CSV table of C-alpha atoms and ligand atoms in Angstrom, one decimal:
chain,number,residue,atom,x,y,z
A,201,MET,CA,148.8,146.6,32.4
A,202,GLN,CA,147.1,147.2,35.8
A,203,LYS,CA,148.8,146.1,39.0
A,204,VAL,CA,146.9,144.0,41.6
A,205,LEU,CA,148.1,143.2,45.1
A,206,VAL,CA,146.8,140.0,46.7
A,207,THR,CA,147.6,139.7,50.4
A,208,GLY,CA,147.5,136.2,51.6
A,209,GLY,CA,148.2,135.2,48.0
A,210,ALA,CA,150.1,132.0,48.9
A,211,GLY,CA,147.1,130.7,50.8
A,212,PHE,CA,144.3,128.5,49.6
A,213,ILE,CA,141.9,131.1,48.1
A,214,GLY,CA,144.6,133.7,47.4
A,215,SER,CA,146.7,131.4,45.2
A,216,HIS,CA,143.7,130.5,43.0
A,217,LEU,CA,142.9,134.2,42.8
A,218,CYS,CA,146.5,134.9,41.6
A,219,ASP,CA,146.1,132.2,38.9
A,220,PHE,CA,142.8,133.8,37.8
A,221,LEU,CA,144.3,137.3,37.6
A,222,ILE,CA,147.4,136.2,35.8
A,223,GLY,CA,145.1,134.4,33.3
A,224,LYS,CA,143.3,137.8,32.7
A,225,ASP,CA,146.6,139.6,32.0
A,226,TYR,CA,146.9,141.6,35.2
A,227,GLU,CA,150.3,142.2,36.8
A,228,VAL,CA,150.1,140.5,40.2
A,229,ILE,CA,152.0,141.1,43.4
A,230,CYS,CA,151.4,138.3,45.9
A,231,LEU,CA,152.3,139.2,49.5
A,232,ASP,CA,152.4,136.6,52.2
A,233,ASN,CA,154.3,135.6,55.3
A,234,PHE,CA,153.6,131.9,55.0
A,235,LEU,CA,151.9,131.7,58.4
A,236,THR,CA,149.3,129.3,57.1
A,237,GLY,CA,150.1,129.4,53.3
A,238,SER,CA,152.7,127.6,51.3
A,239,LYS,CA,155.2,128.3,48.6
A,240,LYS,CA,154.0,125.2,46.8
A,241,ASN,CA,150.7,127.0,46.1
A,242,ILE,CA,152.4,129.6,44.0
A,243,GLU,CA,155.5,127.8,42.8
A,244,HIS,CA,154.1,127.5,39.2
A,245,LEU,CA,153.8,131.3,39.0
A,246,LEU,CA,157.2,132.3,40.2
A,247,ASP,CA,158.8,132.4,36.7
A,248,ASN,CA,155.9,134.4,35.2
A,249,PRO,CA,157.1,137.9,34.3
A,250,ASN,CA,153.7,139.3,35.4
A,251,PHE,CA,154.0,137.7,38.8
A,252,GLU,CA,156.0,139.0,41.8
A,253,PHE,CA,156.2,137.5,45.2
A,254,VAL,CA,156.9,139.6,48.3
A,255,GLU,CA,157.5,137.8,51.5
A,256,SER,CA,156.1,140.2,54.1
A,257,ASP,CA,153.8,140.6,57.1
A,258,VAL,CA,150.8,142.9,56.6
A,259,THR,CA,151.1,144.0,60.3
A,260,LYS,CA,154.7,145.3,59.7
A,261,PRO,CA,155.8,148.4,57.8
A,262,LEU,CA,155.3,147.8,54.1
A,263,SER,CA,158.0,147.4,51.4
A,264,SER,CA,158.6,150.6,49.5
A,265,SER,CA,158.5,148.5,46.3
A,266,LEU,CA,154.7,148.4,46.5
A,267,LEU,CA,153.9,151.1,44.0
A,268,ASP,CA,151.3,152.0,41.3
A,269,ILE,CA,148.8,149.5,42.6
A,270,SER,CA,145.3,149.8,41.2
A,271,TYR,CA,143.5,147.0,43.1
A,272,ILE,CA,144.1,145.3,46.5
A,273,PHE,CA,142.5,142.0,47.5
A,274,HIS,CA,143.1,141.8,51.2
A,275,LEU,CA,142.9,138.1,52.0
A,276,ALA,CA,145.7,137.7,54.5
A,277,SER,CA,144.5,136.0,57.7
A,278,PRO,CA,144.4,132.4,59.1
A,279,ALA,CA,140.9,131.0,58.2
A,280,SER,CA,140.7,127.5,59.6
A,281,PRO,CA,139.5,127.4,63.2
A,282,VAL,CA,142.4,125.2,64.1
A,283,ASP,CA,144.8,127.7,62.6
A,284,TYR,CA,143.4,130.8,64.1
A,285,GLN,CA,143.2,129.2,67.5
A,286,ASN,CA,146.9,128.1,67.2
A,287,TYR,CA,147.7,131.7,66.2
A,288,PRO,CA,145.2,133.9,68.1
A,289,GLU,CA,147.4,136.9,68.5
A,290,GLU,CA,148.6,136.9,64.9
A,291,THR,CA,145.0,136.6,63.8
A,292,LEU,CA,143.9,139.6,65.9
A,293,LEU,CA,146.8,141.7,64.7
A,294,THR,CA,146.5,140.7,61.0
A,295,ASN,CA,142.8,141.5,60.8
A,296,SER,CA,143.1,144.8,62.8
A,297,MET,CA,146.5,146.4,62.3
A,298,GLY,CA,147.1,144.5,59.0
A,299,THR,CA,143.8,145.7,57.7
A,300,ILE,CA,144.5,149.3,58.7
A,301,ASN,CA,147.8,149.1,56.9
A,302,MET,CA,146.1,147.9,53.8
A,303,LEU,CA,143.4,150.6,54.0
A,304,GLU,CA,146.2,153.1,54.3
A,305,LEU,CA,148.0,151.7,51.3
A,306,ALA,CA,144.8,151.8,49.3
A,307,LYS,CA,144.3,155.5,50.3
A,308,LYS,CA,147.9,156.3,49.3
A,309,MET,CA,147.6,154.6,45.9
A,310,SER,CA,144.0,155.6,45.3
A,311,ALA,CA,143.4,151.9,44.7
A,312,LYS,CA,140.2,150.0,45.0
A,313,ILE,CA,140.3,147.5,48.0
A,314,LEU,CA,138.3,144.4,48.7
A,315,ILE,CA,138.3,143.2,52.3
A,316,ALA,CA,137.8,139.5,52.9
A,317,SER,CA,135.5,139.2,55.8
A,318,THR,CA,133.7,136.0,56.8
A,319,SER,CA,130.3,134.4,57.6
A,320,GLU,CA,131.8,134.1,61.1
A,321,VAL,CA,130.7,137.8,61.6
A,322,TYR,CA,127.2,136.2,61.9
A,323,GLY,CA,128.5,134.0,64.8
A,324,ASP,CA,126.0,131.3,65.8
A,325,PRO,CA,123.2,132.8,63.7
A,326,LEU,CA,119.7,133.3,65.0
A,327,GLU,CA,118.6,134.2,61.5
A,328,HIS,CA,118.7,131.5,58.8
A,329,PRO,CA,119.8,131.8,56.0
A,330,GLN,CA,122.0,134.8,56.7
A,331,LYS,CA,121.4,138.0,54.8
A,332,GLU,CA,124.0,140.9,54.7
A,333,THR,CA,121.6,142.9,56.9
A,334,TYR,CA,121.8,140.4,59.8
A,335,TRP,CA,124.0,141.8,62.7
A,336,GLY,CA,125.0,138.4,64.0
A,337,ASN,CA,125.2,136.6,67.3
A,338,VAL,CA,128.9,136.5,68.3
A,339,ASN,CA,130.7,135.6,71.5
A,340,THR,CA,133.3,138.4,72.1
A,341,PHE,CA,135.1,136.4,74.8
A,342,GLY,CA,135.8,132.9,73.6
A,343,PRO,CA,138.1,130.7,71.5
A,344,ARG,CA,136.7,131.9,68.1
A,345,SER,CA,136.5,135.6,69.1
A,346,CYS,CA,140.1,136.4,68.0
A,347,TYR,CA,138.9,135.7,64.4
A,348,ASP,CA,135.2,136.8,64.6
A,349,GLU,CA,135.8,140.0,66.4
A,350,SER,CA,138.9,141.0,64.4
A,351,LYS,CA,137.0,140.5,61.1
A,352,ARG,CA,134.2,142.6,62.5
A,353,PHE,CA,136.8,145.2,63.4
A,354,ALA,CA,138.1,145.0,59.8
A,355,GLU,CA,134.6,145.7,58.5
A,356,SER,CA,134.2,148.7,60.8
A,357,ALA,CA,137.7,150.1,59.8
A,358,THR,CA,136.6,149.8,56.2
A,359,TYR,CA,133.4,151.7,57.0
A,360,VAL,CA,135.4,154.5,58.6
A,361,TYR,CA,137.9,154.8,55.6
A,362,LEU,CA,135.0,154.7,53.2
A,363,HIS,CA,133.2,157.6,54.9
A,364,LYS,CA,136.1,159.6,56.2
A,365,TYR,CA,138.5,159.3,53.3
A,366,ASN,CA,136.1,158.4,50.4
A,367,LEU,CA,138.0,155.2,49.9
A,368,ASP,CA,137.0,152.9,47.1
A,369,ALA,CA,136.3,149.7,49.1
A,370,SER,CA,134.0,146.7,49.3
A,371,VAL,CA,133.5,144.0,51.8
A,372,VAL,CA,132.9,140.3,51.0
A,373,ARG,CA,131.6,137.8,53.6
A,374,ILE,CA,133.0,134.5,52.5
A,375,PHE,CA,131.2,131.3,53.6
A,376,ASN,CA,132.9,127.9,53.8
A,377,THR,CA,135.0,127.4,50.7
A,378,TYR,CA,136.9,124.3,49.8
A,379,GLY,CA,139.0,122.8,47.0
A,380,PRO,CA,142.5,121.9,45.9
A,381,ARG,CA,145.4,123.5,47.9
A,382,MET,CA,143.6,123.4,51.2
A,383,GLN,CA,146.4,122.2,53.5
A,384,VAL,CA,146.0,118.5,54.4
A,385,ASN,CA,146.3,119.2,58.1
A,386,ASP,CA,144.4,122.6,58.3
A,387,GLY,CA,141.7,121.0,60.4
A,388,ARG,CA,138.8,122.2,58.3
A,389,VAL,CA,136.0,119.7,57.9
A,390,VAL,CA,136.3,119.0,54.1
A,391,SER,CA,140.1,118.4,54.3
A,392,ASN,CA,139.8,116.3,57.5
A,393,PHE,CA,137.0,114.1,56.2
A,394,ILE,CA,138.5,113.5,52.8
A,395,ASN,CA,142.0,112.7,54.1
A,396,ALA,CA,140.6,110.4,56.8
A,397,ALA,CA,138.5,108.7,54.2
A,398,LEU,CA,141.4,108.2,51.8
A,399,THR,CA,143.6,106.6,54.5
A,400,ASN,CA,140.7,104.6,56.0
A,401,GLU,CA,141.2,106.4,59.3
A,402,PRO,CA,138.1,107.2,61.4
A,403,ILE,CA,136.1,110.2,60.1
A,404,THR,CA,135.5,112.3,63.2
A,405,ILE,CA,132.3,114.3,63.6
A,406,TYR,CA,132.3,116.9,66.3
A,407,GLY,CA,129.1,116.8,68.4
A,408,ASP,CA,126.1,115.0,67.1
A,409,GLY,CA,126.7,116.0,63.5
A,410,THR,CA,123.4,117.8,63.0
A,411,GLN,CA,125.1,121.2,62.7
A,412,THR,CA,125.1,122.5,59.1
A,413,ARG,CA,127.4,124.3,56.7
A,414,SER,CA,127.1,125.4,53.1
A,415,PHE,CA,130.1,124.6,50.8
A,416,CYS,CA,131.4,126.7,47.9
A,417,PHE,CA,134.0,125.4,45.4
A,418,VAL,CA,137.0,127.7,45.2
A,419,SER,CA,136.6,128.6,41.4
A,420,ASP,CA,133.1,129.9,42.1
A,421,LEU,CA,134.4,132.0,45.0
A,422,VAL,CA,137.2,133.5,43.0
A,423,GLU,CA,134.8,134.4,40.2
A,424,GLY,CA,132.7,136.2,42.9
A,425,LEU,CA,135.7,138.0,44.4
A,426,THR,CA,136.7,139.4,41.0
A,427,LYS,CA,133.1,140.4,40.1
A,428,VAL,CA,132.9,142.4,43.3
A,429,MET,CA,136.2,144.1,42.6
A,430,PHE,CA,135.8,144.8,38.9
A,431,THR,CA,132.1,145.7,38.7
A,432,GLU,CA,131.0,149.3,38.8
A,433,GLY,CA,128.8,150.4,41.7
A,434,THR,CA,130.1,147.9,44.3
A,435,THR,CA,131.9,150.6,46.4
A,436,GLY,CA,130.6,150.8,50.0
A,437,GLU,CA,128.7,147.5,49.6
A,438,VAL,CA,128.9,144.3,51.6
A,439,PHE,CA,128.3,141.0,49.7
A,440,ASN,CA,127.8,137.4,50.9
A,441,LEU,CA,129.8,135.0,48.7
A,442,GLY,CA,129.0,131.3,49.2
A,443,ASN,CA,127.1,128.3,47.9
A,444,PRO,CA,123.6,127.9,49.5
A,445,GLU,CA,123.8,124.1,49.2
A,446,GLU,CA,123.5,123.2,52.9
A,447,TYR,CA,124.6,119.9,54.5
A,448,SER,CA,124.7,118.5,58.0
A,449,MET,CA,128.1,117.2,59.0
A,450,ASN,CA,126.5,113.7,59.3
A,451,ASP,CA,125.4,113.9,55.6
A,452,LEU,CA,128.8,115.3,54.5
A,453,ALA,CA,130.7,112.5,56.2
A,454,LYS,CA,128.5,109.8,54.6
A,455,LYS,CA,128.8,111.5,51.2
A,456,ILE,CA,132.6,111.7,51.4
A,457,ARG,CA,132.9,108.1,52.6
A,458,GLU,CA,130.8,107.0,49.7
A,459,MET,CA,132.6,109.0,47.1
A,460,THR,CA,136.0,107.7,48.2
A,461,ASP,CA,134.8,104.1,48.6
A,462,SER,CA,136.3,104.3,52.0
A,463,ALA,CA,136.2,101.7,54.8
A,464,SER,CA,136.5,104.5,57.5
A,465,ASP,CA,134.3,104.3,60.6
A,466,ILE,CA,132.4,107.5,61.4
A,467,ILE,CA,132.9,108.4,65.0
A,468,ASN,CA,131.9,111.3,67.2
A,469,LYS,CA,134.0,113.6,69.4
A,470,GLU,CA,133.1,116.5,71.7
A,471,LEU,CA,131.8,119.6,70.0
A,472,PRO,CA,134.2,122.6,70.4
A,473,PRO,CA,132.7,125.6,72.3
A,474,ASP,CA,130.8,128.2,70.2
A,475,ASP,CA,130.6,126.0,67.1
A,476,PRO,CA,127.8,127.6,65.0
A,477,LYS,CA,124.8,125.3,64.7
A,478,GLN,CA,123.8,126.3,61.2
A,479,ARG,CA,125.1,128.4,58.3
A,480,ARG,CA,123.8,129.2,54.9
A,481,PRO,CA,124.2,132.3,52.9
A,482,ASP,CA,121.4,134.3,51.4
A,483,ILE,CA,123.0,135.3,48.1
A,484,SER,CA,120.1,137.2,46.6
A,485,LYS,CA,121.9,140.5,46.9
A,486,THR,CA,125.0,139.2,45.2
A,487,GLU,CA,123.0,137.6,42.4
A,488,ARG,CA,121.0,140.7,41.8
A,489,PHE,CA,124.0,143.1,41.8
A,490,LEU,CA,126.6,141.0,40.2
A,491,ASN,CA,124.7,138.3,38.3
A,492,TRP,CA,126.8,135.8,40.2
A,493,LYS,CA,125.9,132.5,41.6
A,494,PRO,CA,127.9,129.3,42.1
A,495,VAL,CA,127.9,126.9,39.2
A,496,VAL,CA,130.0,124.0,40.7
A,497,SER,CA,127.8,121.5,42.6
A,498,VAL,CA,129.1,120.1,45.8
A,499,ASP,CA,129.3,116.6,44.2
A,500,LYS,CA,131.5,117.9,41.4
A,501,GLY,CA,133.6,120.1,43.7
A,502,LEU,CA,134.2,117.3,46.2
A,503,LEU,CA,135.3,115.0,43.4
A,504,LYS,CA,137.9,117.5,42.2
A,505,THR,CA,139.1,117.9,45.8
A,506,ILE,CA,139.4,114.2,46.4
A,507,GLU,CA,141.4,113.8,43.1
A,508,TYR,CA,143.7,116.6,44.3
A,509,TYR,CA,144.4,114.9,47.7
A,510,LYS,CA,144.9,111.6,45.9
A,511,SER,CA,147.5,113.2,43.6
A,512,ILE,CA,149.5,114.8,46.4
A,513,ASN,CA,149.5,111.7,48.5
A,514,ASN,CA,151.0,109.6,45.7
B,650,NAD,P1,144.7,130.4,54.2
B,650,NAD,O1,145.1,130.2,55.6
B,650,NAD,O2,144.9,129.2,53.2
B,650,NAD,O3,145.3,131.7,53.5
B,650,NAD,C1,145.6,132.8,54.3
B,650,NAD,C2,147.0,133.3,53.8
B,650,NAD,O4,147.3,134.5,54.5
B,650,NAD,C3,148.1,132.4,54.1
B,650,NAD,O5,148.9,132.2,53.0
B,650,NAD,C4,148.9,133.0,55.2
B,650,NAD,O6,150.2,132.7,55.2
B,650,NAD,C5,148.6,134.5,54.9
B,650,NAD,N1,148.8,135.4,56.1
B,650,NAD,C6,148.3,135.2,57.3
B,650,NAD,N2,148.7,136.2,58.1
B,650,NAD,C7,149.5,137.1,57.4
B,650,NAD,C8,150.1,138.3,57.6
B,650,NAD,N3,150.1,138.9,58.8
B,650,NAD,N4,150.8,138.9,56.6
B,650,NAD,C9,150.9,138.3,55.4
B,650,NAD,N5,150.2,137.1,55.1
B,650,NAD,C10,149.5,136.5,56.1
B,650,NAD,O7,143.1,130.7,54.2
B,650,NAD,P2,142.1,130.9,53.1
B,650,NAD,O8,141.0,129.9,53.2
B,650,NAD,O9,142.7,131.0,51.7
B,650,NAD,O10,141.4,132.3,53.5
B,650,NAD,C11,141.7,133.5,52.8
B,650,NAD,C12,140.9,134.6,53.3
B,650,NAD,O11,139.5,134.3,53.1
B,650,NAD,C13,141.0,134.9,54.8
B,650,NAD,O12,141.0,136.3,55.0
B,650,NAD,C14,139.8,134.2,55.5
B,650,NAD,O13,139.5,134.9,56.7
B,650,NAD,C15,138.8,134.4,54.4
B,650,NAD,N6,137.7,133.4,54.5
B,650,NAD,C16,138.0,132.1,54.1
B,650,NAD,C17,137.0,131.1,54.2
B,650,NAD,C18,137.2,129.7,53.7
B,650,NAD,O14,136.3,128.9,53.9
B,650,NAD,N7,138.3,129.3,53.1
B,650,NAD,C19,135.8,131.5,54.8
B,650,NAD,C20,135.6,132.8,55.2
B,650,NAD,C21,136.6,133.7,55.1
B,651,UDP,N1,134.0,119.4,62.0
B,651,UDP,C1,133.9,118.1,62.3
B,651,UDP,N2,135.0,117.3,62.1
B,651,UDP,C2,136.2,117.7,61.7
B,651,UDP,C3,136.3,119.1,61.5
B,651,UDP,C4,135.2,119.9,61.7
B,651,UDP,O1,132.8,117.6,62.6
B,651,UDP,O2,137.1,116.9,61.6
B,651,UDP,C5,132.8,120.3,62.2
B,651,UDP,C6,133.0,121.5,63.0
B,651,UDP,O3,132.8,121.3,64.4
B,651,UDP,C7,132.0,122.5,62.4
B,651,UDP,C8,132.0,122.1,60.9
B,651,UDP,O4,132.5,120.8,60.9
B,651,UDP,O5,130.7,122.2,62.9
B,651,UDP,C9,132.8,123.0,60.0
B,651,UDP,O6,134.1,123.1,60.6
B,651,UDP,P1,135.3,123.9,59.9
B,651,UDP,O7,136.4,123.8,60.9
B,651,UDP,O8,135.5,123.4,58.5
B,651,UDP,O9,134.8,125.4,59.7
B,651,UDP,P2,133.8,126.4,60.5
B,651,UDP,O10,132.6,126.5,59.6
B,651,UDP,O11,133.4,125.9,61.8
B,651,UDP,O12,134.6,127.7,60.6
């Protein structure tokens, strides 16, 4: 049985990835420090003999129990803008020192490593949709830079380890992903809008709501992550993972209000600085290489997410 390490495994995406890997008969070590994740996300796995949880911080010296690992999914990092702006120093260190630590571990174990980067490396993009070849338009000195620049550093570090040490590594740039287990109060748009709608509180759009995002359901994303990891020929490659279905925040707010039969007002607040105006992945490279594309429509995915929030609020 092959051993897989998932850093950030108690988080939103990481916990779904652990479920998927356990279902495929891998032995899974989930490592997390619960900065933005939760024990609840992995509680159902704790009794599984193929699942081990290690409470640890990727920026700190690693436990000597991490042995014989064949694959590392490095997902540890706050991801929501509210979270990374609450923890800017932790975010910087996790994506820089933490990534170096994980690259070192991969080197020591001769393991394949997948680095979770982000569409934020494209910043406020001047090219639309964004292809992997686009270099981005990022403010290095602003409220989002702790995340954007440390993820860019993580990509550079991976490049160095690939070329200097022949490491077996790939990078994925994840676009907005949503679904069950996103923390109710994580501040991301889908969780905010649904939870406001379900409690008939005002749905708050930042700015004029014409900015766009493209939303990928978590099961599609997990399938993409595993395809990158377990497909031959992905070493040294960067892949966009996301769903190209693009919505303005105005349309998303109306859609969620309708789907929840909510009486919420839709109101506007000030747009935070450096908020990207548009975002949509070009996934043609990922489709071509991995025969992967999202299969869950935004309508279906939102419905599942709404059901989840209803179930935990009851
Ligand atoms: P999340 O906040 O739910 O999960 C991140 C997990 O990492 C949490 O459980 C947290 O406790 C853990 N963590 C943070 N710092 C750590 C540290 N120093 N040591 C150990 N564990 C640590 O976020 P998510 O949405 O599941 O994101 C997972 C990964 O995917 C992140 O790397 C994020 O940058 C990337 N990503 C996510 C999205 C998205 O839309 N969800 C988009 C782009 C990129
Ligand atoms: N947003 C919003 N209302 C909210 C939360 C977010 O209008 O309650 C907007 C935010 O300004 C951004 C978009 O929704 O334009 C997506 O925000 P999110 O925090 O989910 O992620 P981002 O893509 O900005 O990292």
